[in-house]
CSV table of C-alpha atoms and ligand atoms in Angstrom, one decimal:
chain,number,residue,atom,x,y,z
H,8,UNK,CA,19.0,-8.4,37.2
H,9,UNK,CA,16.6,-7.0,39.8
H,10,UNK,CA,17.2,-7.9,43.3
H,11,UNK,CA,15.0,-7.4,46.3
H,12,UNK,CA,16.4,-6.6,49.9
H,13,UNK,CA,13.8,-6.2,53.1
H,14,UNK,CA,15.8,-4.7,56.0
H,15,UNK,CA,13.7,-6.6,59.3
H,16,UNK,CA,14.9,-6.9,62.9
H,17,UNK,CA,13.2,-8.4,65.5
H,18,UNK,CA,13.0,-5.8,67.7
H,19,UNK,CA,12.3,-2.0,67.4
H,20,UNK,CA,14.3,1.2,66.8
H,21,UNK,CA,17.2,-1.0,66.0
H,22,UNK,CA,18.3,1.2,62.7
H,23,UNK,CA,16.3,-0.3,60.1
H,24,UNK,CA,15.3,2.7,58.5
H,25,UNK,CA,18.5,5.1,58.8
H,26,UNK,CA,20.2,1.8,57.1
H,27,UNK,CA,17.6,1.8,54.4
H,28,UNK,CA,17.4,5.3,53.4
H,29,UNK,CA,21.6,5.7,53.5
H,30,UNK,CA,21.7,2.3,51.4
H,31,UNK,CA,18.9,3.5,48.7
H,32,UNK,CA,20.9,6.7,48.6
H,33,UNK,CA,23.9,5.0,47.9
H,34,UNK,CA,23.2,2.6,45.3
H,35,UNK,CA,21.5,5.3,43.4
H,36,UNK,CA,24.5,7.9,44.0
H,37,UNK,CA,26.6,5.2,42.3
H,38,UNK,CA,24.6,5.0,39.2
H,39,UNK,CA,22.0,2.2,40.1
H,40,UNK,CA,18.4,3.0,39.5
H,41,UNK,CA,16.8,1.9,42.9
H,42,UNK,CA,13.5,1.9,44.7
H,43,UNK,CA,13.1,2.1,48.5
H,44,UNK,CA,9.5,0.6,49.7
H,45,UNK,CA,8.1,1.5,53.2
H,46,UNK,CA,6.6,-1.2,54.0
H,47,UNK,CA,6.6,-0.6,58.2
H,48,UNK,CA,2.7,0.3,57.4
H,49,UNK,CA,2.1,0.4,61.0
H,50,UNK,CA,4.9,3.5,61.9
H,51,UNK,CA,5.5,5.0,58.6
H,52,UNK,CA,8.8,7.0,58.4
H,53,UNK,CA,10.2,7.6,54.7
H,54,UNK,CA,7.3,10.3,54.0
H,55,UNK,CA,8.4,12.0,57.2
H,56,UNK,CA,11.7,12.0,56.1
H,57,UNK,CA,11.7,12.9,52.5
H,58,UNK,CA,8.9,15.4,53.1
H,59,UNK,CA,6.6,14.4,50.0
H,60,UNK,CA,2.5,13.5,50.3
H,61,UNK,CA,2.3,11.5,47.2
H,62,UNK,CA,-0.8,11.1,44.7
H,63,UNK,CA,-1.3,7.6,45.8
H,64,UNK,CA,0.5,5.2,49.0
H,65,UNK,CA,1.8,2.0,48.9
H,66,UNK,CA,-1.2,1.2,51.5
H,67,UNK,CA,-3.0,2.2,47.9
H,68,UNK,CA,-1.3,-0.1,45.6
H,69,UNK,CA,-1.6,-2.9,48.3
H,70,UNK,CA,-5.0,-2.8,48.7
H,71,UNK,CA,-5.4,-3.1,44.1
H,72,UNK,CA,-6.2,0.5,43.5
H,73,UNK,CA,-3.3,1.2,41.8
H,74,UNK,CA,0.1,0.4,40.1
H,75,UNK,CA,3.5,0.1,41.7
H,76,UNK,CA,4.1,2.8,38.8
H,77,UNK,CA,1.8,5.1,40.4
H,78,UNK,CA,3.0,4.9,43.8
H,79,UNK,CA,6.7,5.8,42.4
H,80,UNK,CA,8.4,9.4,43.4
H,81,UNK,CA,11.9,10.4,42.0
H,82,UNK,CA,14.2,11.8,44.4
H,83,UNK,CA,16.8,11.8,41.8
H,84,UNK,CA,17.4,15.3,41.2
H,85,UNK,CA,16.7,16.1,45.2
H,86,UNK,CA,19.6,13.6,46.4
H,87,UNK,CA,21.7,14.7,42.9
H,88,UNK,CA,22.3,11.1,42.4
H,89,UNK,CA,22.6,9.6,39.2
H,90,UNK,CA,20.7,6.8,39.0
H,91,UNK,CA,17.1,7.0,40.2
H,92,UNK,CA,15.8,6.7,43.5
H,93,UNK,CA,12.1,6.0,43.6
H,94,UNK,CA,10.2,6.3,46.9
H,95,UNK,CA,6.8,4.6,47.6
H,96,UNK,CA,5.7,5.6,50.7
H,97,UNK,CA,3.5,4.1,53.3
H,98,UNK,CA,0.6,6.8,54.7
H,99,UNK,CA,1.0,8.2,58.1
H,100,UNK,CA,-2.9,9.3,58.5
H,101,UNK,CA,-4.5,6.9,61.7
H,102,UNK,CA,-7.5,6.3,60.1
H,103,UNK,CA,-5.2,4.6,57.3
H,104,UNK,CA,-3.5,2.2,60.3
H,105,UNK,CA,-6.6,1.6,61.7
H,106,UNK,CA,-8.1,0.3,58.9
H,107,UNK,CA,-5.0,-1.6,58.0
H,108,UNK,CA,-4.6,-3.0,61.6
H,109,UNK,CA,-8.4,-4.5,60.7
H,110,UNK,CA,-7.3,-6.5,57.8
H,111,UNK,CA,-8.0,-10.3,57.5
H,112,UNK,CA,-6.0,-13.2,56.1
H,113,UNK,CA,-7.5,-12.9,53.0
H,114,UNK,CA,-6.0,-9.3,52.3
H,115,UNK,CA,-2.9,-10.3,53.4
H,116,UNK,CA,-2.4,-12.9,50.6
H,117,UNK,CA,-3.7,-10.4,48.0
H,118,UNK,CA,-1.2,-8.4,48.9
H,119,UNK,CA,1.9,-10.6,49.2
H,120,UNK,CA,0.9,-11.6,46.2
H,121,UNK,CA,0.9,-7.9,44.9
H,122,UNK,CA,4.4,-7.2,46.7
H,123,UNK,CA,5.6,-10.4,44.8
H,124,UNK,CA,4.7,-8.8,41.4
H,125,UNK,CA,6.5,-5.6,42.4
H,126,UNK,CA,9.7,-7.3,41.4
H,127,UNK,CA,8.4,-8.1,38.1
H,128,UNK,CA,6.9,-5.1,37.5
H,129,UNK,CA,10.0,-3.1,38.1
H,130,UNK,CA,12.4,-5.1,36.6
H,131,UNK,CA,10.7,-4.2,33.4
H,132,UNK,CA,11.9,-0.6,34.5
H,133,UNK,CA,15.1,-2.2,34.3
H,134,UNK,CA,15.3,-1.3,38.3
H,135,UNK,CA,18.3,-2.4,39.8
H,136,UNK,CA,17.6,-2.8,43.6
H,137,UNK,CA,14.8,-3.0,45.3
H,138,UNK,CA,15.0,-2.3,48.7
H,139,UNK,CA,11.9,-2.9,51.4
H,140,UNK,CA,11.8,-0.8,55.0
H,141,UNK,CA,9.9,-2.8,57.0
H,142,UNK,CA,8.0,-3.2,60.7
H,143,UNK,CA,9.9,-4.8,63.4
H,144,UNK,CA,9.3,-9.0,64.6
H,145,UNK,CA,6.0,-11.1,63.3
H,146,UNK,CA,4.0,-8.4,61.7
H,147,UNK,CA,2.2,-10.0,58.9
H,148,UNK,CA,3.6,-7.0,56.3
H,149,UNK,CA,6.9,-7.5,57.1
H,150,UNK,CA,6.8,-11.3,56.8
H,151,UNK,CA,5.1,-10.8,53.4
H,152,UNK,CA,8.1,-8.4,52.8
H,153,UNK,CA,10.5,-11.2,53.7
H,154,UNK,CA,8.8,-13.8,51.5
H,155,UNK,CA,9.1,-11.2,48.4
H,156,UNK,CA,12.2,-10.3,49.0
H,157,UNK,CA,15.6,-12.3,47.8
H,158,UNK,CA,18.0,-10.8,50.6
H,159,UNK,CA,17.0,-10.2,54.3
H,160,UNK,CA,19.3,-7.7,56.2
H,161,UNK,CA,18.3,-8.1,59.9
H,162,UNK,CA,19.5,-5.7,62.3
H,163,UNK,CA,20.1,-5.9,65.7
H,164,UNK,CA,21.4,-4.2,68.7
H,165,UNK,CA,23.3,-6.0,71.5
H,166,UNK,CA,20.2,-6.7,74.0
H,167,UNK,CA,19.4,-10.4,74.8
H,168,UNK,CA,16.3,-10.4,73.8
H,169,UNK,CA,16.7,-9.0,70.7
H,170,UNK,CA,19.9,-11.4,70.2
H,171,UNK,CA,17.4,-14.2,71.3
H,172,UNK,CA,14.5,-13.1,69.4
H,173,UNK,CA,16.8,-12.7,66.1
H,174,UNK,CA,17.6,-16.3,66.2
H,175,UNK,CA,13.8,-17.0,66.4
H,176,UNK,CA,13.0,-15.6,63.3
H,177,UNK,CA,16.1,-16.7,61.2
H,178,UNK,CA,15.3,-20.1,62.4
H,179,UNK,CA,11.5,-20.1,61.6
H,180,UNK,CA,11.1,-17.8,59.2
H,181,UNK,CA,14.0,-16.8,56.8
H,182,UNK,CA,15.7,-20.1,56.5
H,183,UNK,CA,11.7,-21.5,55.9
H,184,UNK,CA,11.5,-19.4,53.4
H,185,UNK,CA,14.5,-20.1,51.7
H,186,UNK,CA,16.0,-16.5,51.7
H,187,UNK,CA,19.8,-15.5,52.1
H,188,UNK,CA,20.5,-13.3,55.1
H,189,UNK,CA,22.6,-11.5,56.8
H,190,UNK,CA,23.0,-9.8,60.1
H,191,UNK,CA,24.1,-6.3,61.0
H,192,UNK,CA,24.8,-5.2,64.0
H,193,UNK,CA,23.6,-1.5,65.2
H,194,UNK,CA,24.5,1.0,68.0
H,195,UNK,CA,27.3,-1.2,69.3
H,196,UNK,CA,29.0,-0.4,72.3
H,197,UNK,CA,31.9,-2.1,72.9
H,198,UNK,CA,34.9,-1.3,70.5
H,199,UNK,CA,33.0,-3.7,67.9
H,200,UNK,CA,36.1,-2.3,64.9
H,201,UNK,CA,38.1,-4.7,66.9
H,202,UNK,CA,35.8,-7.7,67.7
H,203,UNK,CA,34.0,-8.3,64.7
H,204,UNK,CA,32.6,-11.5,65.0
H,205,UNK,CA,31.9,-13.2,61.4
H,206,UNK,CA,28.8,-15.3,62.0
H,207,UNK,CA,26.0,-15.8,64.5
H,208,UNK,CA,23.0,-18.6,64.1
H,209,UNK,CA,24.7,-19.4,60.6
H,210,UNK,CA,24.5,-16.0,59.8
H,211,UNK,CA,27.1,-13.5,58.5
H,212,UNK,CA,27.1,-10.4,60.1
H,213,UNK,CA,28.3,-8.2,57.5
H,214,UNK,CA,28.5,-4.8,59.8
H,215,UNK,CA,29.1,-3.7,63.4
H,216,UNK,CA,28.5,0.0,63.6
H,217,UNK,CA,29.1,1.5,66.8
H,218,UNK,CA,26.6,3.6,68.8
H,219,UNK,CA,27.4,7.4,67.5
H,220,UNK,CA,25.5,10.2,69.4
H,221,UNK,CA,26.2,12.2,66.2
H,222,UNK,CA,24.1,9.9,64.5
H,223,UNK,CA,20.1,10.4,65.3
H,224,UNK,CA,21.3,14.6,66.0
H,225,UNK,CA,22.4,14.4,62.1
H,226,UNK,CA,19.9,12.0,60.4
H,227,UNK,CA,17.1,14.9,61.3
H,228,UNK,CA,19.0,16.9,58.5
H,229,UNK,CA,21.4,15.1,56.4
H,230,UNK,CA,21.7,11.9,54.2
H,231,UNK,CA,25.2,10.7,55.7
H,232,UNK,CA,26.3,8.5,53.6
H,233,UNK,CA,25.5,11.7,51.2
H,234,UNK,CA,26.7,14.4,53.3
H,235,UNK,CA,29.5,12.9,54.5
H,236,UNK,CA,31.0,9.5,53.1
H,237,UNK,CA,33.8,9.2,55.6
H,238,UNK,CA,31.3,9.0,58.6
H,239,UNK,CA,31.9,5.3,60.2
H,240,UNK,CA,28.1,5.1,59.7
H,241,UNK,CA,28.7,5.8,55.7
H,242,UNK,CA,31.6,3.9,55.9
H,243,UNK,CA,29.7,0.4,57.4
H,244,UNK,CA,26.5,1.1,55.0
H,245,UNK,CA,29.1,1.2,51.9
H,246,UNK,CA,30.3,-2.0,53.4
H,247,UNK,CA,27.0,-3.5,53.9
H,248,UNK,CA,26.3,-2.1,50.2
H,249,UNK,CA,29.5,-3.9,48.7
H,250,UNK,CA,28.3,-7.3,50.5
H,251,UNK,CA,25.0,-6.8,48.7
H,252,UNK,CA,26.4,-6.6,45.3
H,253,UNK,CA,28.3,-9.3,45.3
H,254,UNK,CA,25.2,-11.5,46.1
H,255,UNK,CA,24.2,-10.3,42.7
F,14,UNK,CA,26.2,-56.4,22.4
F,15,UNK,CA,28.0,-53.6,23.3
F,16,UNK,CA,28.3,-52.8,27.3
F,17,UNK,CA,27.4,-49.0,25.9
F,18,UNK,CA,24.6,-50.0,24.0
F,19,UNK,CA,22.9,-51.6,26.5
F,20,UNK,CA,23.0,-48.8,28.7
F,21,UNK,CA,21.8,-46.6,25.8
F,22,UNK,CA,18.8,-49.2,25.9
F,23,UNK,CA,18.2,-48.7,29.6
F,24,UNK,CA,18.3,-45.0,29.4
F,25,UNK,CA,15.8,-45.4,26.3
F,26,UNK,CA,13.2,-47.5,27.8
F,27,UNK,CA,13.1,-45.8,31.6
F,28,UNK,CA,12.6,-42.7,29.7
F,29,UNK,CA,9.7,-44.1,28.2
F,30,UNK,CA,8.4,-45.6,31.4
F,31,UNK,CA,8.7,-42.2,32.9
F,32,UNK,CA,6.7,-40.8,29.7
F,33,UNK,CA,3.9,-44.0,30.2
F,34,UNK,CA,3.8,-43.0,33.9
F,35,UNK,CA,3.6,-39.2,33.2
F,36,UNK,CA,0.1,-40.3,31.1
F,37,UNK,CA,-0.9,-42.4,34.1
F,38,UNK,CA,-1.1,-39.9,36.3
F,39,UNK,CA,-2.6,-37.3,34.1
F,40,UNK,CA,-5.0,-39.5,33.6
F,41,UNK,CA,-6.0,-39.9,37.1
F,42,UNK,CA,-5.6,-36.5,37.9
F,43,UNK,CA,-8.3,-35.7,35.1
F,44,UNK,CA,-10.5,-38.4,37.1
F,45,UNK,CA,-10.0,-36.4,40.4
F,46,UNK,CA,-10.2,-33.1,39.2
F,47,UNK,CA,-13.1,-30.8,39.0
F,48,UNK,CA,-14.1,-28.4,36.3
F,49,UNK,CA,-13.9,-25.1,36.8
F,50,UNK,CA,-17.8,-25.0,35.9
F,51,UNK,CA,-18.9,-27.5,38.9
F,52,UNK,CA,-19.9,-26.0,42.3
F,53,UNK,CA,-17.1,-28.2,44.1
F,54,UNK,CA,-14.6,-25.8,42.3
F,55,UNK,CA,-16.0,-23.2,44.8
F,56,UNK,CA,-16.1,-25.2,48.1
F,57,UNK,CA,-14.1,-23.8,50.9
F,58,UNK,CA,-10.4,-23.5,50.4
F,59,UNK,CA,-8.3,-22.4,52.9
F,60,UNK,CA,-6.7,-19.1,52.5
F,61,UNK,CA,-3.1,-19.4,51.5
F,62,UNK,CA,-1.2,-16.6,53.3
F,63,UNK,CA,2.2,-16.4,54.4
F,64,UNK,CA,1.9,-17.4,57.9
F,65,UNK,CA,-0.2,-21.0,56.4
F,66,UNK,CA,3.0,-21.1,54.0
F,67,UNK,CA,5.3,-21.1,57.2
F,68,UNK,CA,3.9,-24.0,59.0
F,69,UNK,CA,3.3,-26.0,56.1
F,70,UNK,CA,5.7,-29.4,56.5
F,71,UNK,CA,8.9,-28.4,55.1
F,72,UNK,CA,8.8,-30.9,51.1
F,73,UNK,CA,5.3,-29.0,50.8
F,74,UNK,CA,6.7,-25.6,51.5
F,75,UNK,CA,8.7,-25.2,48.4
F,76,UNK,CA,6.0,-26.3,46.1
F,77,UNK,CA,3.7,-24.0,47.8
F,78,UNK,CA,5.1,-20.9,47.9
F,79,UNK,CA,5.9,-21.6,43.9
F,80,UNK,CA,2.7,-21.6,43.1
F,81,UNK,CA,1.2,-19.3,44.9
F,82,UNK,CA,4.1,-17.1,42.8
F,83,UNK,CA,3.3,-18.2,39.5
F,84,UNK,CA,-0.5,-20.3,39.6
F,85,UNK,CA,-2.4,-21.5,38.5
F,86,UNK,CA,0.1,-23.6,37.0
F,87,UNK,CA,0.4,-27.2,35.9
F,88,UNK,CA,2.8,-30.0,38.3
F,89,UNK,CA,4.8,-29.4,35.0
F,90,UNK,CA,5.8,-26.1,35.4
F,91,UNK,CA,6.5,-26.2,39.0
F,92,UNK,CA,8.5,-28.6,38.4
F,93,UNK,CA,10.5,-26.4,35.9
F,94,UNK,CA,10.8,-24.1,38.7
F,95,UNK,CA,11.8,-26.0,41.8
F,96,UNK,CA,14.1,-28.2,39.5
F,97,UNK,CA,12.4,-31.3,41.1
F,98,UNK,CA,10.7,-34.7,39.4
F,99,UNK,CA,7.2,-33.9,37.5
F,100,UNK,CA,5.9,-36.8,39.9
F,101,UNK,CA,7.4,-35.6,43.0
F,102,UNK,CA,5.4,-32.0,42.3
F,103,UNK,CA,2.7,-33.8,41.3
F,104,UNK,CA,2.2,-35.6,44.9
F,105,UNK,CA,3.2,-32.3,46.7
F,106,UNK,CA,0.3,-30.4,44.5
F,107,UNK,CA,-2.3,-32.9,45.2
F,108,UNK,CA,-1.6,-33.3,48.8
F,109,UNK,CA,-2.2,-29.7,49.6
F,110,UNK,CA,-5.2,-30.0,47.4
F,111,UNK,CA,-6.0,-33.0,50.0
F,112,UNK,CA,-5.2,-30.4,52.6
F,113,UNK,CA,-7.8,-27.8,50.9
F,114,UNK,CA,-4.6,-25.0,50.4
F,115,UNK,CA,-5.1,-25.6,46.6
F,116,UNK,CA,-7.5,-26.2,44.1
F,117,UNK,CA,-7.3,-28.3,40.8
F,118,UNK,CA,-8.9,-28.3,37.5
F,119,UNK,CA,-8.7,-29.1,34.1
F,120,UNK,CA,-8.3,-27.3,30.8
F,121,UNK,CA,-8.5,-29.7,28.0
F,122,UNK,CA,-6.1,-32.2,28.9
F,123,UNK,CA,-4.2,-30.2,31.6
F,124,UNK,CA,-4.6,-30.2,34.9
F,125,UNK,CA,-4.0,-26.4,36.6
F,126,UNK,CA,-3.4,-26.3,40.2
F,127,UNK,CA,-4.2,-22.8,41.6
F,128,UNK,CA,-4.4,-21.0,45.3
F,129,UNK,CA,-7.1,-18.6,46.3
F,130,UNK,CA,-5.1,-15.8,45.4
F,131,UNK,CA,-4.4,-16.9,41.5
F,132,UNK,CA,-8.3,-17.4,41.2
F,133,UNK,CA,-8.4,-13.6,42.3
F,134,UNK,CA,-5.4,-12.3,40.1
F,135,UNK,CA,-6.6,-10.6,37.4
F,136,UNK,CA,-5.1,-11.9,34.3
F,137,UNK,CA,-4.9,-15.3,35.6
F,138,UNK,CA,-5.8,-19.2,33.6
F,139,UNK,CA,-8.4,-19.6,36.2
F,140,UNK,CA,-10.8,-16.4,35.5
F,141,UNK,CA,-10.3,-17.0,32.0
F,142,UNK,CA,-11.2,-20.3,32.7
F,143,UNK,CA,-14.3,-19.3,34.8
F,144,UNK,CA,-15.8,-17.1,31.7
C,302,LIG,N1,24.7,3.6,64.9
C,302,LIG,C1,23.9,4.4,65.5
C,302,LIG,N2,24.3,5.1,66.6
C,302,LIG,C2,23.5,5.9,67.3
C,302,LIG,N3,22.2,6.1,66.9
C,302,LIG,C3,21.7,5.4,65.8
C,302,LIG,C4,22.5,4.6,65.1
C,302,LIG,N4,21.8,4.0,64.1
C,302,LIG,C5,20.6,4.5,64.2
C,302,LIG,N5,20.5,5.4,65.2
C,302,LIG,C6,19.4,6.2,65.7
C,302,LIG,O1,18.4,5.3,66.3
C,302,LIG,C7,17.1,5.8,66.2
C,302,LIG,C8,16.2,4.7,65.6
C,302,LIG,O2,16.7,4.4,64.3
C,302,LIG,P1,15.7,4.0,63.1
C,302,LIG,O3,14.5,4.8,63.1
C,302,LIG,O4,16.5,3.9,61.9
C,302,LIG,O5,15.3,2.5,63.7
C,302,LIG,P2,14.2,1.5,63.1
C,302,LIG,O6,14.7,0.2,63.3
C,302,LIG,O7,13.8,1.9,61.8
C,302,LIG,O8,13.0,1.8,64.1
C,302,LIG,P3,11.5,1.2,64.0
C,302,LIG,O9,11.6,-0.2,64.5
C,302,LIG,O10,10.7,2.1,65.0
C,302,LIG,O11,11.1,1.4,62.6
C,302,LIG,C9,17.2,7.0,65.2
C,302,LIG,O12,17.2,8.2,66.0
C,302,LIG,C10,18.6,6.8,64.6
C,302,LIG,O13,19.1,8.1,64.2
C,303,LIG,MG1,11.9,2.2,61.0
């Protein structure tokens, strides 16, 4: 069965991305074929990272030019994984955000309704997980990555606001939308190993990760999760990975 | 008779209430409905989008969201999905058509419900319908 997980937090530059990419790498290291969407349209990353221009965007397939299919690029043999791991990636060029940023309602259905026939679509690939990078708090694309998605991960890092604006969309937007969640928490700074709370707004919080300098110096080169699986950052995504599969 | 027969006789003849009233409303629903062919099909419908979805009342959220998944669809098979009563889906379906988030129309003697978006879709009921 195919299942779809959009990683969302509420505020910025919280870890959403580094937690995609070492979760996509993961699952597909372990044999499951997997696809990892950027769907933060407004501050693409994925293209950056896995340093690929691709025949046609995600921005492409969104706006009915083309298929899912088409937006597709295996990393398999790059990561040496052995399942697949397709990347769609979102385009980086201004003109394409400005144009995006100029979108109505109207387009914005079109393409939830697109994003919501990604899952069928790829499960006819027999693709395993699905999982969706997305824009921090109420952007329209990362709410319509929310509604398609089965799973929401949101992550957070221990500011107020961010605590107070996590609450705000778990209350009127996940549990609206009748998804499952979960919360992990990023770049901790107190000894979080030791006080791991399990819930927060009738949420699990499946991960603490404490803040690592190491982290952002090593994430400019290597996969960690990849490069180095006994990392506390690999360790908590393999953690946040075994929570996923048994929602399966 | 029996005290199990009798209930066997209850179940039997709500069941075919529930049929009867199943026709009933079909019926009416026919009488309310447009064809795709008249201009009223095409008067304004609001845009169904995810942020509409959100601050739709909660018992119309569900029924919503289904069908903008899977429309045009009949109340039958949104029932099937959101396990609830054909009549219950039926209500929700024609209250948002009420609301102008939906439209409705009829194909023989089925009544389709549809969003903006399914009329769009390109393999969809509706543009066959619209042929
Ligand atoms: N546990 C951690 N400890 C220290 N640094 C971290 C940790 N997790 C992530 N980072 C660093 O924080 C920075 C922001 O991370 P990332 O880009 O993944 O966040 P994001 O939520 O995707 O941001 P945006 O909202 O802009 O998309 C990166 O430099 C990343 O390496
Ligand atoms: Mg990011």
């Amino acid at each position: 069965m195919t299942i779809t997980v959009a990683i969302h937090s509420s505020k910025g530059g919280t870890g959403k991305t580094s937690i995609a990419v070492n979760l996509a790498v993961a699952f597909a290291s372990e044999g499951l074929d997997t696809c990892l969407i950027d769907m933060d349209l407004r501050g693409p990353s994925l293209c950056t990272i896995f340093k690929q221009t691709p025949r046609f965007w995600i921005n492409d397939f969104l706006s009915g030019k083309c298929t899912i299919n088409d937006t597709l690029n295996d990393m398999k043999k790059k990561v040496k994984s052995s399942g697949h791991l397709y990347l769609s990636y979102s385009n980086p060029d201004i003109t394409q955000i400005r144009e995006l940023v100029g979108k109505d309602r109207a387009w914005q259905a079109s393409a939830l309704k697109a994003l919501m026939n990604v899952k069928k679509d790829l499960a006819q690939k027999d693709i395993d997980i699905i999982m969706i990078d997305t824009s921090p708090g109420m952007e329209y694309e990362s709410i319509n990555a929310v509604a398609a998605s089965d799973i929401v991960l949101v992550v957070q890092n221990d500011t107020d606001a961010c605590n107070y604006c996590t609450e705000q969309l778990i209350n009127g937007v996940y549990s609206l939308l009748d998804k499952k969640y979960a919360i992990i928490d990023n770049m901790c700074h107190f000894n979080c190993l030791e006080n791991i709370e399990n819930s927060r707004y009738g949420a699990a919080i499946i991960a603490s990760i404490p803040c690592m300098c190491d982290v952002p110096m090593r994430s400019k080169k290597e996969i960690l999760v990849l490069t180095d699986p006994e990392h506390q950052f690999s360790k908590s995504i393999l953690r946040i990975k075994h929570w996923i599969e048994k929602m399966q | 008779m029996l005290e199990s027969q009798m209930i066997y006789q209850i179940v039997d003849s709500l069941e075919e209430m529930n049929s009867k009233l199943n026709r009933v409303i079909e019926l009416l629903e026919c009488n309310g409905s447009h064809s795709v062919e008249d201009k009223a099909f095409f008067s304004e419908t609001e845009t169904l989008d995810v942020i509409k979805l959100l601050s739709l009342p909660d018992h119309l959220r569900r029924t919503a969201t289904t069908l903008f998944e899977i429309g045009p669809a009949t109340a039958d098979e949104i029932a099937r999905k959101t396990s609830k009563e054909r009549a219950v889906e039926s209500n929700y379906l024609n209250q948002l058509v009420r609301m102008k988030h939906v439209k409705k129309y009829r194909e023989g003697r089925k009544v389709y419900f549809c969003t903006n978006e399914s009329i769009k879709s390109s393999n969809s009921n509706c543009n066959i319908a619209f042929k």
